[in-house]
Short mmCIF file of C-alpha atoms in Angstrom, two decimals:
data_model
loop_
_atom_site.label_atom_id
_atom_site.label_comp_id
_atom_site.label_asym_id
_atom_site.label_seq_id
_atom_site.Cartn_x
_atom_site.Cartn_y
_atom_site.Cartn_z
CA MET A 1 50.55 -5.29 21.69
CA ALA A 2 51.41 -6.06 25.65
CA LYS A 3 49.74 -8.18 27.64
CA ASN A 4 47.68 -6.06 29.95
CA SER A 5 47.91 -3.02 27.50
CA ILE A 6 44.76 -0.95 26.14
CA TRP A 7 44.61 -0.68 22.62
CA CYS A 8 42.17 2.44 20.99
CA GLY A 9 41.56 2.30 17.00
CA PHE A 10 38.91 2.71 14.57
CA LEU A 11 36.74 -0.30 13.79
CA ASP A 12 35.85 0.15 9.62
CA ALA A 13 32.61 -1.40 9.28
CA GLY A 14 30.47 1.36 6.70
CA ALA A 15 28.04 3.53 8.19
CA LYS A 16 28.76 0.94 12.07
CA SER A 17 31.74 2.55 11.79
CA SER A 18 33.43 3.44 15.17
CA ALA A 19 36.48 4.28 17.44
CA VAL A 20 37.40 1.39 19.64
CA VAL A 21 39.43 0.11 23.29
CA ARG A 22 40.64 -3.44 23.23
CA ASP A 23 41.05 -4.37 26.31
CA GLU A 24 43.46 -8.07 26.30
CA ARG A 25 42.30 -7.94 29.36
CA LEU A 26 38.95 -8.87 28.81
CA ASP A 27 38.50 -12.93 27.83
CA THR A 28 35.77 -13.88 26.16
CA GLY A 29 36.88 -17.36 27.15
CA ASN A 30 36.77 -18.09 23.06
CA PRO A 31 40.00 -17.32 20.61
CA GLU A 32 37.48 -17.06 18.48
CA THR A 33 36.24 -14.01 19.47
CA ILE A 34 37.30 -10.65 21.25
CA TYR A 35 35.89 -8.18 23.23
CA LEU A 36 35.96 -4.53 22.23
CA PHE A 37 34.53 -1.81 23.39
CA ASN A 38 32.28 0.52 20.32
CA LEU A 39 32.06 4.51 21.36
CA ALA A 40 29.11 4.92 18.82
CA ARG A 41 27.29 2.05 20.93
CA ASN A 42 28.66 3.06 24.23
CA GLU A 43 28.87 -0.72 24.99
CA ILE A 44 31.80 -3.47 25.39
CA ILE A 45 30.95 -5.85 22.90
CA GLN A 46 31.08 -9.85 21.62
CA TYR A 47 33.29 -10.15 18.34
CA ASN A 48 33.94 -12.98 16.44
CA ARG A 49 37.81 -11.89 15.60
CA ALA A 50 38.05 -13.46 12.17
CA ILE A 51 34.84 -10.71 10.90
CA VAL A 52 36.84 -7.72 13.05
CA GLU A 53 40.08 -7.97 12.66
CA PRO A 54 40.22 -7.13 9.01
CA LYS A 55 38.64 -3.99 9.44
CA LEU A 56 40.65 -2.50 12.78
CA ARG A 57 42.79 0.05 11.87
CA GLU A 58 45.36 3.02 14.36
CA LEU A 59 43.44 6.15 14.73
CA SER A 60 44.72 8.84 12.25
CA THR A 61 45.83 11.93 13.09
CA ASP A 62 42.78 13.12 13.66
CA GLU A 63 41.12 10.90 15.47
CA CYS A 64 43.84 11.11 18.11
CA ASP A 65 42.50 14.36 19.46
CA ASN A 66 39.59 12.62 20.84
CA ILE A 67 41.34 9.99 22.48
CA VAL A 68 40.96 10.75 25.77
CA GLU A 69 37.51 10.94 25.66
CA LEU A 70 37.38 7.36 24.15
CA LYS A 71 39.00 6.19 27.15
CA ALA A 72 36.82 7.90 29.90
CA ALA A 73 34.31 6.32 28.47
CA TYR A 74 35.91 2.83 27.41
CA LEU A 75 36.26 2.97 31.85
CA ARG A 76 32.55 4.39 32.51
CA ALA A 77 31.62 1.14 30.40
CA ARG A 78 33.82 -1.51 32.00
CA ARG A 79 33.18 -0.80 35.78
CA HIS A 80 29.46 -1.74 34.88
CA PHE A 81 31.06 -5.06 32.58
CA LYS A 82 31.27 -8.46 33.49
CA VAL A 83 33.44 -11.06 32.09
CA ARG A 84 31.84 -14.05 30.85
CA ALA A 85 35.36 -15.76 32.48
CA GLU A 86 33.83 -13.91 36.13
CA ARG A 87 30.09 -15.55 35.20
CA PRO A 88 30.23 -18.43 38.29
CA ILE A 89 29.55 -21.40 36.23
CA PRO A 90 27.41 -24.57 37.56
CA THR A 91 29.04 -27.39 39.00
CA THR A 92 26.26 -29.53 39.29
CA THR A 93 22.97 -31.08 37.15
CA ARG A 94 19.59 -30.61 38.91
CA LYS A 95 18.58 -34.42 38.55
CA THR A 96 14.51 -34.36 38.08
CA ARG A 97 12.77 -37.34 39.78
CA PRO A 98 11.03 -39.84 36.40
CA LEU A 99 7.48 -39.36 35.35
CA GLN A 100 6.68 -42.21 37.13
CA GLU A 101 8.27 -43.26 40.80
CA LYS A 102 7.20 -46.05 43.15
CA VAL A 103 8.69 -45.16 46.16
CA THR A 104 8.14 -47.38 49.34
CA ASP A 105 7.34 -46.59 53.13
CA GLY A 106 7.57 -50.04 54.85
CA ASP A 107 4.88 -51.80 53.41
CA ASP A 108 3.43 -48.97 51.80
CA VAL A 109 3.59 -48.46 48.47
CA TYR A 110 3.29 -44.73 46.89
CA SER A 111 3.08 -43.42 43.66
CA THR A 112 5.11 -40.26 42.93
CA SER A 113 3.07 -39.85 39.41
CA GLU A 114 0.29 -36.98 39.37
CA PRO A 115 -3.02 -38.32 40.61
CA GLU A 116 -5.91 -37.93 37.94
CA PHE A 117 -8.78 -35.47 37.47
CA GLU A 118 -11.35 -35.71 40.10
CA PRO A 119 -14.03 -32.71 39.69
CA ALA A 120 -14.17 -30.66 43.21
CA VAL A 121 -17.62 -30.21 43.09
CA GLU A 122 -20.14 -33.75 41.86
CA ASP A 123 -22.63 -32.33 39.54
CA ASP A 124 -26.16 -33.74 41.25
CA TRP A 125 -28.71 -32.43 38.81
CA ASP A 126 -29.84 -34.61 36.00
CA ASP A 127 -30.47 -33.58 32.77
CA SER A 128 -33.72 -35.71 32.54
CA GLU A 129 -35.77 -33.96 35.65
CA GLU A 130 -35.64 -30.18 33.76
CA GLU A 131 -38.72 -29.12 32.09
#
């Protein structure tokens, strides 16, 4: 299979068998996986290469009649598909403060820890006054 080529074939997987398209331009970024367009599910799916490759075969002469439909469905799915390699990878990680940290501002020292819970309203009544 030449680079940048599209291969149409069939995935023999029992009840989940389907015509598939393999496009070498779609790279998962992992040599152990591949993307295949699955016609039965009408989407591009990431498969484990070791599991799926032995189940792939060329289309039979009867199945080749639907190759135009298969390629058209693939192109529709491809328009909306983003390869993982194209997704931005964050280059920085968010740094968080420790739970308790003292910050100085001149002579004053502030604590950044959560304040202790104080009720918003104080109770002024006493249980002993009830009769």
